[in-house]
Amino acid sequence: EASEELQKVLEKEGIQVICNSRVISVTNTDTKGSEVQTIEAKLSSGEPIVGNHILVATGRVPNTKNMGLETLGIQIDSTSKGIKVNEKLETDIKGVYAAGDCTGDAQFTHYAGYQGAIAARNILLPLKDAGVLSEVPSTTFTDPEVASFGLTEQKAREEYGEESVSVAYRPLTGVDRAICEGVDAHGFLKIIYKSKNNQILGATIMAPSAGEMISELSVAKDAKLSFDALSKVMHSYPSYSIALQQMAAEVYYEKLKKNRGVYDLLKKAGL
């Protein structure tokens, strides 16, 4: 959903996006004496792409070779190629810890920094803290930003069932700040939560300051706040984040409607 919307933004800026295709060869087609380097990449479709620069983004793997880890008895995960650690970041060797990208976990600067701090704390102090997290918020700093954490709508429905999952969705055309700044053409806020108790399961936000807003939802989930509870947390207007309060308020009002019978009885009782 976010990738499709971001593709529209990129294409609007004149960037050609080619999906479902592989680069099978790259050739430097410079002619002798040319001042500008010309590169041609041939795709699996046979289509040539010509340019002056090429960025190869193949990802990263942990660099754990030639460190003598096997000699110490420290195990390497066969899938991620990272150092095996428990939830406290301790390896198979007592007192030896690993943190960050070398563990083969999610590769984010903020996560690596967090794990480094927790590993240091666990080395120096008793009563260890968990350093391996099941959910890590992430942000892609495009324009607009794309941020997410937790389960997507599809994953949530697969895990909890179709009827057990609800979705709050608001396009940027419904966010006053985005309208004021003229950036409401592309983007949205999407929060996934349990239908029964409004527990937050995940979120995806495509908007300016998406990275800031996703942090609020991450804190709310970690604090075990229901999504509708955010309706009672005052946000400044017209910030981007007040859209979260407004969306939560809609869920809160729906909850009030469902419990109307109970409230009528309480009202009659003078409560």
XYZ file of N, CA, C and O in Angstrom, residues 86-90 94-95 97 118-119 121-131:
84
model
N 20.840 -15.030 23.107
C 19.518 -15.211 23.702
C 18.831 -13.850 23.806
O 19.370 -12.849 23.334
N 17.674 -13.794 24.433
C 16.934 -12.517 24.487
C 17.664 -11.460 25.308
O 17.377 -10.263 25.195
N 18.643 -11.896 26.129
C 19.434 -10.948 26.925
C 20.711 -10.524 26.194
O 21.558 -9.834 26.740
N 20.873 -11.004 24.939
C 22.015 -10.696 24.072
C 23.280 -11.440 24.463
O 24.371 -11.108 23.999
N 23.158 -12.487 25.278
C 24.311 -13.282 25.675
C 24.495 -14.453 24.712
O 23.521 -15.088 24.301
N 29.030 -17.931 28.498
C 28.593 -17.052 29.589
C 29.521 -15.844 29.715
O 30.736 -15.973 29.715
N 28.918 -14.668 29.776
C 29.686 -13.429 29.928
C 30.103 -12.791 28.626
O 30.656 -11.693 28.621
N 28.790 -11.228 25.134
C 27.573 -10.664 24.560
C 27.827 -10.145 23.141
O 28.964 -9.836 22.767
N 21.836 -2.019 26.156
C 21.316 -3.117 26.981
C 22.401 -4.152 27.257
O 22.512 -4.677 28.378
N 23.231 -4.444 26.247
C 24.315 -5.408 26.449
C 25.284 -4.907 27.516
O 25.700 -5.673 28.405
N 24.617 -2.815 29.938
C 23.899 -2.879 31.214
C 23.890 -4.306 31.765
O 24.092 -4.553 32.954
N 23.650 -5.297 30.879
C 23.592 -6.687 31.312
C 24.956 -7.222 31.733
O 25.056 -8.108 32.587
N 26.015 -6.697 31.123
C 27.376 -7.109 31.503
C 27.730 -6.576 32.893
O 28.325 -7.279 33.716
N 27.333 -5.357 33.181
C 27.770 -4.671 34.395
C 26.844 -4.847 35.594
O 27.282 -4.747 36.743
N 25.544 -5.102 35.336
C 24.571 -5.120 36.431
C 23.799 -6.433 36.485
O 23.652 -7.117 35.466
N 23.288 -6.801 37.666
C 22.476 -8.023 37.788
C 21.067 -7.800 37.254
O 20.706 -6.694 36.860
N 20.258 -8.879 37.250
C 18.875 -8.822 36.773
C 18.816 -8.278 35.346
O 18.498 -7.132 35.087
N 19.136 -9.162 34.413
C 19.294 -8.782 33.004
C 18.002 -8.262 32.366
O 16.912 -8.701 32.696
N 18.163 -7.305 31.444
C 17.049 -6.798 30.640
C 17.055 -7.464 29.268
O 18.105 -7.890 28.770
N 15.879 -7.525 28.646
C 15.774 -8.091 27.293
C 16.299 -7.100 26.267
O 15.972 -5.916 26.319
N 17.108 -7.583 25.351
C 17.661 -6.722 24.310
C 17.185 -7.092 22.925
O 17.410 -6.354 21.967
